[in-house]
Amino acid sequence: MDKFTTLTGIAAPMPLINVDTDMIIPKQFLKTIKRSGLGVNLFDEMRFDDNGDEIPDFVLNKPAYRDAQILVAGDNFGCGSSREHAPWALLDFGIRCVIAPSFADIFYNNCFKNGILPIVLPQEQVDMLMDDAERGANAVVTVDLESQTITGPDGGSISFEVDAFRKHCLMNGLDDIGLTMEKAPSIKAFEAEAAQARPWV
């Protein structure tokens, strides 16, 4: 998993509430178990019409937001099913941070496990960042995980809270496998001792 320390990028505004995981990545794209390749179908039913042509009004189809790395969203983002493909699709598209007033719990946890930083802020602060994000190509926002701050295009700063353990994992690029590998010496020592004590196993 890639480390998350400081992210500076375009913030795309998506002021929709209750964006569920089927909207993020529709069910017909869940056949893969690979984490890559899903970005092209992110928000598929909102990005493309029935002929597969882009819908120009959708935010991520607008030239200013095609390379967005931050998403400023509405309340209850990521609700619906628990599919891990949703953060996979966001990450594969290039989104590394989602800011919203609230998230569905499973989606929120899955973000941390896949290198995405979900930030919960009061509605009034989300509204401020939404206004910043409306600036198009000038909507450059910096998210500093170490200092737990978000800096807007005008230099204004907002602080956010994040669990210390999850912060450690993101800053060090540790998913569940990485966390286990940190304990590799202890695991090897345990296995060696067990093999000596119970050689018949």
Coordinates of N, CA and C in Angstrom, one line a residue:
M1 N 0.8 -1.2 0.0 CA 0.0 0.0 0.0 C 0.9 1.2 0.0
D2 N 0.5 2.2 -0.8 CA 1.3 3.5 -0.9 C 1.1 4.3 0.4
K3 N 2.2 4.9 0.8 CA 2.1 5.8 2.0 C 1.3 7.0 1.7
F4 N 0.6 7.5 2.7 CA -0.1 8.8 2.6 C 0.5 9.7 3.6
T5 N 1.2 10.8 3.2 CA 1.8 11.7 4.1 C 1.2 13.1 3.8
T6 N 1.5 13.7 2.7 CA 1.0 15.0 2.3 C 0.4 14.8 0.8
L7 N -0.8 15.3 0.6 CA -1.4 15.2 -0.7 C -1.8 16.6 -1.1
T8 N -1.3 17.1 -2.3 CA -1.7 18.3 -2.8 C -2.3 18.0 -4.2
G9 N -3.6 18.4 -4.4 CA -4.2 18.1 -5.7 C -5.5 18.8 -5.8
I10 N -6.1 18.6 -7.0 CA -7.4 19.2 -7.3 C -8.5 18.5 -6.5
A11 N -9.4 19.4 -5.9 CA -10.5 18.8 -5.1 C -11.8 19.0 -6.0
A12 N -12.5 17.9 -6.2 CA -13.7 17.9 -7.0 C -14.9 17.9 -6.1
P13 N -15.9 18.8 -6.4 CA -17.1 18.9 -5.5 C -18.2 17.9 -5.9
M14 N -18.7 17.2 -5.0 CA -19.8 16.2 -5.2 C -20.8 16.4 -4.1
P15 N -21.6 17.4 -4.1 CA -22.5 17.7 -3.0 C -23.8 16.8 -2.9
L16 N -23.6 15.6 -3.2 CA -24.7 14.6 -3.1 C -24.7 13.9 -1.8
I17 N -25.9 13.7 -1.2 CA -26.0 12.9 0.0 C -26.3 11.4 -0.4
N18 N -25.9 10.5 0.6 CA -26.3 9.1 0.4 C -25.7 8.5 -0.9
V19 N -24.5 8.9 -1.3 CA -23.9 8.2 -2.4 C -23.5 6.8 -2.0
D20 N -24.1 5.8 -2.5 CA -23.9 4.4 -2.1 C -22.8 3.7 -2.9
T21 N -22.4 2.6 -2.5 CA -21.3 1.9 -3.2 C -21.7 1.4 -4.5
D22 N -23.0 1.2 -4.8 CA -23.4 0.8 -6.1 C -23.3 2.0 -7.1
M23 N -23.4 3.2 -6.6 CA -23.2 4.4 -7.4 C -21.7 4.6 -7.7
I24 N -20.9 4.3 -6.7 CA -19.5 4.4 -6.8 C -18.9 3.4 -7.8
I25 N -19.3 2.1 -7.7 CA -18.9 1.1 -8.7 C -20.1 0.1 -8.8
P26 N -20.8 0.3 -9.9 CA -22.0 -0.6 -10.1 C -21.7 -2.1 -10.1
K27 N -22.7 -2.9 -9.8 CA -22.6 -4.3 -9.5 C -22.0 -5.1 -10.7
Q28 N -22.2 -4.6 -11.9 CA -21.8 -5.4 -13.1 C -20.2 -5.4 -13.2
F29 N -19.6 -4.6 -12.4 CA -18.1 -4.5 -12.5 C -17.4 -5.2 -11.3
L30 N -18.2 -6.0 -10.6 CA -17.6 -6.6 -9.4 C -17.1 -8.0 -9.7
K31 N -16.9 -8.4 -10.9 CA -16.5 -9.7 -11.3 C -15.0 -10.0 -11.0
T32 N -14.2 -8.9 -10.9 CA -12.8 -9.0 -10.7 C -12.4 -9.0 -9.2
I33 N -11.3 -9.7 -8.9 CA -10.8 -9.6 -7.5 C -9.5 -8.8 -7.5
K34 N -9.2 -8.2 -8.6 CA -8.0 -7.3 -8.7 C -8.4 -5.9 -8.3
R35 N -7.4 -5.2 -7.7 CA -7.6 -3.9 -7.2 C -7.5 -2.8 -8.3
S36 N -6.9 -3.3 -9.4 CA -6.6 -2.3 -10.5 C -7.7 -2.5 -11.6
G37 N -7.8 -1.4 -12.4 CA -8.7 -1.5 -13.6 C -10.1 -1.0 -13.4
L38 N -10.5 -0.7 -12.1 CA -11.8 -0.3 -11.8 C -12.1 1.2 -12.0
G39 N -11.0 2.0 -12.1 CA -11.2 3.4 -12.2 C -12.0 3.9 -13.4
V40 N -11.9 3.2 -14.5 CA -12.6 3.6 -15.7 C -14.1 3.5 -15.5
N41 N -14.5 2.7 -14.5 CA -16.0 2.5 -14.3 C -16.4 3.2 -13.0
L42 N -15.6 4.0 -12.4 CA -16.0 4.8 -11.2 C -17.2 5.7 -11.6
F43 N -18.2 5.6 -10.7 CA -19.4 6.4 -11.0 C -20.0 6.2 -12.4
D44 N -19.9 4.9 -12.9 CA -20.2 4.6 -14.3 C -21.5 5.2 -14.7
E45 N -22.6 4.9 -13.9 CA -23.9 5.3 -14.4 C -24.1 6.8 -14.3
M46 N -23.3 7.5 -13.6 CA -23.4 9.0 -13.6 C -22.4 9.6 -14.6
R47 N -21.3 8.9 -15.0 CA -20.3 9.4 -15.9 C -20.7 9.2 -17.3
F48 N -21.4 8.1 -17.6 CA -21.7 7.7 -19.0 C -23.2 7.5 -19.3
D49 N -23.6 7.8 -20.5 CA -25.0 7.5 -20.9 C -25.1 6.0 -21.4
D50 N -26.3 5.7 -21.9 CA -26.5 4.3 -22.3 C -25.7 3.9 -23.5
N51 N -25.1 4.8 -24.2 CA -24.3 4.5 -25.4 C -22.8 4.5 -25.0
G52 N -22.5 4.7 -23.7 CA -21.1 4.8 -23.3 C -20.4 6.1 -23.5
D53 N -21.2 7.1 -23.9 CA -20.6 8.4 -24.1 C -20.6 9.2 -22.8
E54 N -19.6 10.0 -22.6 CA -19.5 10.8 -21.3 C -20.7 11.8 -21.2
I55 N -21.1 11.9 -20.0 CA -22.1 12.9 -19.7 C -21.4 14.2 -19.2
P56 N -21.4 15.2 -20.1 CA -20.5 16.4 -19.8 C -20.7 17.1 -18.5
D57 N -21.9 17.1 -18.0 CA -22.2 17.8 -16.7 C -21.7 17.1 -15.5
F58 N -21.3 15.8 -15.6 CA -20.8 15.1 -14.4 C -19.5 15.7 -14.0
V59 N -19.2 15.9 -12.7 CA -18.1 16.7 -12.3 C -16.7 16.1 -12.8
L60 N -16.6 14.7 -12.7 CA -15.3 14.1 -13.1 C -15.1 14.1 -14.6
N61 N -16.1 14.4 -15.3 CA -15.9 14.5 -16.8 C -15.5 15.9 -17.2
K62 N -15.6 16.9 -16.4 CA -15.3 18.2 -16.7 C -13.7 18.3 -16.7
P63 N -13.2 19.0 -17.7 CA -11.7 19.1 -17.9 C -11.0 19.5 -16.6
A64 N -11.5 20.4 -15.8 CA -10.8 20.8 -14.6 C -10.7 19.8 -13.5
Y65 N -11.5 18.7 -13.6 CA -11.6 17.7 -12.5 C -11.2 16.3 -12.9
R66 N -10.7 16.2 -14.2 CA -10.4 14.8 -14.6 C -9.2 14.2 -13.9
D67 N -8.4 15.0 -13.3 CA -7.2 14.5 -12.5 C -7.4 14.8 -11.0
A68 N -8.6 14.9 -10.6 CA -8.9 15.2 -9.2 C -8.3 14.1 -8.3
Q69 N -7.8 14.5 -7.2 CA -7.2 13.5 -6.2 C -8.0 13.5 -4.9
I70 N -8.8 14.6 -4.8 CA -9.6 14.8 -3.5 C -11.1 14.9 -3.9
L71 N -11.9 14.3 -3.2 CA -13.4 14.4 -3.4 C -14.0 15.0 -2.2
V72 N -14.8 16.1 -2.4 CA -15.5 16.8 -1.3 C -17.0 16.4 -1.5
A73 N -17.5 15.6 -0.6 CA -18.8 14.9 -0.8 C -19.8 15.3 0.3
G74 N -21.0 14.8 0.1 CA -22.1 15.0 1.0 C -22.2 14.0 2.1
D75 N -23.2 14.1 2.9 CA -23.4 13.3 4.1 C -23.7 11.8 3.7
N76 N -23.2 10.9 4.6 CA -23.4 9.5 4.4 C -22.8 8.9 3.2
F77 N -21.6 9.3 2.9 CA -20.9 8.8 1.6 C -20.5 7.4 1.8
G78 N -20.7 6.5 0.8 CA -20.3 5.1 0.8 C -21.3 4.2 1.5
C79 N -22.5 4.6 1.6 CA -23.5 3.7 2.2 C -23.9 2.6 1.3
G80 N -24.8 1.7 1.7 CA -25.1 0.6 0.9 C -24.4 -0.7 1.2
S81 N -24.0 -1.4 0.2 CA -23.3 -2.7 0.5 C -21.9 -2.5 0.9
S82 N -21.3 -3.5 1.4 CA -19.9 -3.4 2.0 C -18.8 -3.7 1.0
R83 N -19.1 -3.6 -0.3 CA -18.1 -4.0 -1.3 C -16.8 -3.2 -1.2
E84 N -15.7 -3.9 -1.2 CA -14.4 -3.2 -1.1 C -14.0 -2.7 -2.4
H85 N -14.7 -3.1 -3.5 CA -14.4 -2.6 -4.8 C -14.6 -1.0 -4.9
A86 N -15.4 -0.5 -4.0 CA -15.7 1.0 -4.0 C -14.4 1.8 -3.8
P87 N -13.7 1.5 -2.7 CA -12.4 2.2 -2.5 C -11.4 1.8 -3.6
W88 N -11.4 0.6 -4.0 CA -10.5 0.2 -5.1 C -10.7 1.1 -6.3
A89 N -12.0 1.3 -6.7 CA -12.3 2.1 -7.9 C -11.9 3.6 -7.7
L90 N -12.1 4.1 -6.5 CA -11.7 5.5 -6.2 C -10.2 5.6 -6.3
L91 N -9.5 4.7 -5.7 CA -8.0 4.7 -5.7 C -7.5 4.6 -7.1
D92 N -8.1 3.7 -7.9 CA -7.6 3.4 -9.3 C -7.8 4.6 -10.2
F93 N -8.9 5.4 -9.9 CA -9.1 6.6 -10.6 C -8.1 7.7 -10.3
G94 N -7.6 7.6 -9.0 CA -6.7 8.6 -8.6 C -7.1 9.4 -7.3
I95 N -8.3 9.0 -6.8 CA -8.8 9.7 -5.6 C -8.1 9.1 -4.3
R96 N -7.3 10.0 -3.6 CA -6.6 9.5 -2.4 C -7.3 10.0 -1.1
C97 N -8.2 10.9 -1.2 CA -8.8 11.5 0.0 C -10.3 11.9 -0.3
V98 N -11.2 11.5 0.6 CA -12.6 11.9 0.5 C -12.9 12.7 1.8
I99 N -13.6 13.8 1.6 CA -13.9 14.7 2.7 C -15.5 14.8 2.7
A100 N -16.1 14.5 3.9 CA -17.5 14.5 4.0 C -18.0 14.7 5.4
P101 N -19.2 15.1 5.6 CA -19.7 15.2 7.0 C -19.9 13.9 7.7
S102 N -20.1 12.8 7.0 CA -20.2 11.5 7.6 C -20.0 10.4 6.5
F103 N -19.6 9.2 6.9 CA -19.4 8.1 6.0 C -20.1 6.8 6.6
A104 N -20.5 5.9 5.7 CA -20.9 4.6 6.2 C -19.7 3.9 6.8
D105 N -19.9 3.2 7.9 CA -18.8 2.6 8.7 C -17.9 1.7 7.9
I106 N -18.5 0.7 7.2 CA -17.7 -0.3 6.5 C -16.9 0.4 5.4
F107 N -17.5 1.3 4.6 CA -16.7 2.0 3.6 C -15.6 2.8 4.2
Y108 N -15.9 3.5 5.3 CA -14.9 4.3 6.1 C -13.7 3.4 6.4
N109 N -13.9 2.2 7.0 CA -12.9 1.3 7.4 C -12.1 0.8 6.2
N110 N -12.8 0.5 5.1 CA -12.2 0.0 3.9 C -11.3 1.0 3.3
C111 N -11.6 2.3 3.4 CA -10.7 3.3 2.8 C -9.4 3.2 3.5
F112 N -9.3 3.2 4.8 CA -8.0 3.1 5.5 C -7.2 1.9 5.1
K113 N -7.9 0.8 4.8 CA -7.2 -0.4 4.5 C -6.7 -0.4 3.1
N114 N -7.1 0.6 2.3 CA -6.7 0.6 0.9 C -5.9 1.9 0.5
G115 N -5.5 2.7 1.5 CA -4.6 3.8 1.2 C -5.4 5.1 0.9
I116 N -6.7 5.1 1.2 CA -7.5 6.4 1.1 C -7.7 7.0 2.4
L117 N -7.6 8.3 2.5 CA -7.9 9.0 3.8 C -9.3 9.6 3.7
P118 N -10.2 9.0 4.5 CA -11.5 9.6 4.7 C -11.5 10.6 5.8
I119 N -12.0 11.8 5.6 CA -11.9 12.9 6.6 C -13.4 13.3 6.9
V120 N -13.7 13.2 8.2 CA -15.0 13.7 8.7 C -14.9 15.1 9.2
L121 N -15.7 16.0 8.7 CA -15.7 17.4 9.2 C -17.1 17.9 9.4
P122 N -17.3 18.9 10.2 CA -18.7 19.5 10.4 C -19.2 20.0 9.0
Q123 N -20.5 20.0 8.9 CA -21.1 20.5 7.6 C -20.6 21.8 7.2
E124 N -20.4 22.8 8.1 CA -20.0 24.1 7.7 C -18.6 24.2 7.1
Q125 N -17.7 23.3 7.6 CA -16.4 23.2 7.1 C -16.4 22.5 5.7
V126 N -17.2 21.5 5.6 CA -17.4 20.8 4.3 C -17.9 21.8 3.3
D127 N -18.8 22.6 3.7 CA -19.4 23.7 2.8 C -18.3 24.6 2.3
M128 N -17.4 25.0 3.2 CA -16.3 25.9 2.8 C -15.4 25.2 1.8
L129 N -15.1 24.0 2.0 CA -14.2 23.2 1.1 C -15.0 23.0 -0.2
M130 N -16.3 22.8 -0.2 CA -17.1 22.7 -1.4 C -17.0 23.9 -2.2
D131 N -17.0 25.1 -1.6 CA -16.9 26.3 -2.3 C -15.5 26.4 -2.9
D132 N -14.5 26.0 -2.2 CA -13.1 26.0 -2.7 C -13.0 25.1 -4.0
A133 N -13.7 23.9 -3.9 CA -13.6 22.9 -4.9 C -14.4 23.4 -6.2
E134 N -15.3 24.4 -6.0 CA -16.0 24.9 -7.2 C -15.1 25.7 -8.1
R135 N -13.9 26.0 -7.7 CA -13.0 26.9 -8.5 C -12.4 26.2 -9.7
G136 N -12.7 24.9 -9.9 CA -12.2 24.2 -11.1 C -10.7 23.9 -10.9
A137 N -9.9 24.3 -12.0 CA -8.5 24.0 -12.0 C -7.8 24.7 -10.9
N138 N -8.4 25.8 -10.3 CA -7.8 26.5 -9.2 C -8.1 25.9 -7.8
A139 N -8.8 24.8 -7.8 CA -9.3 24.2 -6.6 C -8.2 23.3 -6.0
V140 N -7.0 23.8 -5.8 CA -5.9 23.0 -5.3 C -5.9 23.0 -3.7
V141 N -6.0 21.9 -3.2 CA -6.1 21.7 -1.7 C -5.0 20.8 -1.3
T142 N -4.4 21.1 -0.1 CA -3.3 20.3 0.5 C -3.8 19.6 1.7
V143 N -3.7 18.3 1.8 CA -4.1 17.5 3.0 C -2.8 17.0 3.6
D144 N -2.5 17.5 4.8 CA -1.3 17.1 5.5 C -1.7 16.1 6.7
L145 N -1.4 14.8 6.5 CA -1.8 13.9 7.5 C -1.1 14.0 8.8
E146 N 0.2 14.3 8.7 CA 1.0 14.4 9.9 C 0.5 15.5 10.8
S147 N 0.3 16.7 10.2 CA -0.2 17.8 11.0 C -1.8 17.8 11.2
Q148 N -2.4 16.9 10.4 CA -3.9 16.8 10.4 C -4.5 18.1 10.1
T149 N -4.1 18.7 8.9 CA -4.7 19.9 8.5 C -5.0 19.9 7.0
I150 N -6.0 20.7 6.6 CA -6.4 20.8 5.2 C -6.2 22.3 4.9
T151 N -5.4 22.6 3.9 CA -5.2 24.0 3.5 C -5.8 24.2 2.1
G152 N -6.7 25.3 2.1 CA -7.4 25.6 0.9 C -6.6 26.5 -0.1
P153 N -7.2 26.8 -1.2 CA -6.5 27.6 -2.3 C -6.0 29.0 -1.8
D154 N -6.8 29.5 -0.8 CA -6.4 30.9 -0.3 C -5.5 30.8 0.9
G155 N -5.1 29.6 1.3 CA -4.2 29.5 2.5 C -4.8 29.2 3.8
G156 N -6.2 29.3 3.8 CA -6.9 29.0 5.1 C -6.7 27.5 5.4
S157 N -6.7 27.3 6.8 CA -6.4 25.9 7.2 C -7.5 25.4 8.1
I158 N -7.8 24.1 8.0 CA -8.8 23.4 8.8 C -8.2 22.2 9.4
S159 N -8.4 22.0 10.7 CA -7.9 20.8 11.4 C -8.9 19.7 11.3
F160 N -8.4 18.5 11.3 CA -9.3 17.3 11.3 C -8.7 16.3 12.3
E161 N -9.6 15.4 12.7 CA -9.3 14.3 13.7 C -9.1 13.0 12.9
V162 N -8.2 12.2 13.3 CA -8.0 10.9 12.8 C -7.5 9.9 13.9
D163 N -8.0 8.7 13.9 CA -7.5 7.7 14.8 C -6.0 7.5 14.7
A164 N -5.3 7.5 15.8 CA -3.8 7.5 15.8 C -3.3 6.2 15.2
F165 N -3.9 5.1 15.4 CA -3.4 3.8 14.8 C -3.6 3.9 13.3
R166 N -4.8 4.3 12.8 CA -5.1 4.4 11.4 C -4.1 5.4 10.7
K167 N -3.8 6.5 11.4 CA -2.9 7.5 10.9 C -1.5 6.8 10.7
H168 N -1.1 6.1 11.7 CA 0.2 5.4 11.6 C 0.2 4.4 10.4
C169 N -0.8 3.7 10.2 CA -0.9 2.7 9.1 C -0.8 3.5 7.8
L170 N -1.6 4.5 7.6 CA -1.5 5.3 6.3 C -0.2 5.9 6.1
M171 N 0.4 6.5 7.1 CA 1.7 7.2 6.9 C 2.8 6.2 6.6
N172 N 2.6 5.0 7.0 CA 3.7 4.0 6.8 C 3.3 3.0 5.7
G173 N 2.2 3.2 5.1 CA 1.7 2.3 4.0 C 1.5 0.9 4.4
L174 N 0.8 0.8 5.6 CA 0.6 -0.6 6.2 C -0.9 -1.0 6.0
D175 N -1.1 -2.0 5.2 CA -2.4 -2.6 5.2 C -2.4 -3.8 6.1
D176 N -3.4 -4.6 6.1 CA -3.5 -5.7 7.1 C -2.3 -6.7 6.9
I177 N -1.9 -6.9 5.6 CA -0.7 -7.8 5.4 C 0.6 -7.1 5.9
G178 N 0.7 -5.8 5.6 CA 1.9 -5.1 6.1 C 2.0 -5.1 7.6
L179 N 0.9 -5.0 8.3 CA 0.9 -5.0 9.8 C 1.3 -6.4 10.3
T180 N 0.9 -7.4 9.6 CA 1.3 -8.8 10.0 C 2.8 -8.9 9.7
M181 N 3.3 -8.4 8.6 CA 4.7 -8.6 8.3 C 5.6 -7.8 9.3
E182 N 5.1 -6.8 9.9 CA 5.9 -6.1 10.9 C 6.2 -7.0 12.1
K183 N 5.3 -8.0 12.3 CA 5.5 -9.0 13.4 C 6.3 -10.3 12.9
A184 N 6.8 -10.2 11.7 CA 7.5 -11.4 11.1 C 8.5 -12.1 12.0
P185 N 9.4 -11.3 12.6 CA 10.4 -11.9 13.5 C 9.8 -12.6 14.7
S186 N 8.8 -12.0 15.3 CA 8.1 -12.7 16.4 C 7.3 -13.9 16.0
I187 N 6.7 -13.9 14.8 CA 6.0 -15.1 14.3 C 7.0 -16.2 14.0
K188 N 8.2 -15.9 13.4 CA 9.2 -16.9 13.1 C 9.7 -17.5 14.4
A189 N 9.9 -16.6 15.4 CA 10.4 -17.1 16.7 C 9.4 -18.1 17.4
F190 N 8.2 -17.7 17.3 CA 7.1 -18.5 17.9 C 7.0 -19.9 17.2
E191 N 7.1 -19.9 15.8 CA 7.0 -21.1 15.1 C 8.2 -22.0 15.4
A192 N 9.4 -21.4 15.5 CA 10.6 -22.2 15.8 C 10.5 -22.9 17.2
E193 N 10.0 -22.1 18.1 CA 9.8 -22.6 19.5 C 8.7 -23.7 19.5
A194 N 7.7 -23.5 18.8 CA 6.6 -24.5 18.7 C 7.1 -25.8 18.1
A195 N 7.8 -25.6 17.0 CA 8.3 -26.8 16.3 C 9.3 -27.6 17.2
Q196 N 10.0 -26.9 18.0 CA 11.0 -27.6 18.9 C 10.2 -28.3 20.1
A197 N 9.2 -27.6 20.6 CA 8.4 -28.2 21.7 C 7.5 -29.3 21.2
R198 N 7.0 -29.2 20.0 CA 6.1 -30.2 19.5 C 6.5 -30.7 18.1
P199 N 7.6 -31.4 18.0 CA 8.2 -31.8 16.7 C 7.2 -32.8 15.9
W200 N 6.3 -33.4 16.6 CA 5.4 -34.3 15.9 C 4.3 -33.6 15.1
V201 N 4.1 -32.3 15.3 CA 3.1 -31.5 14.7 C 3.4 -31.2 13.2

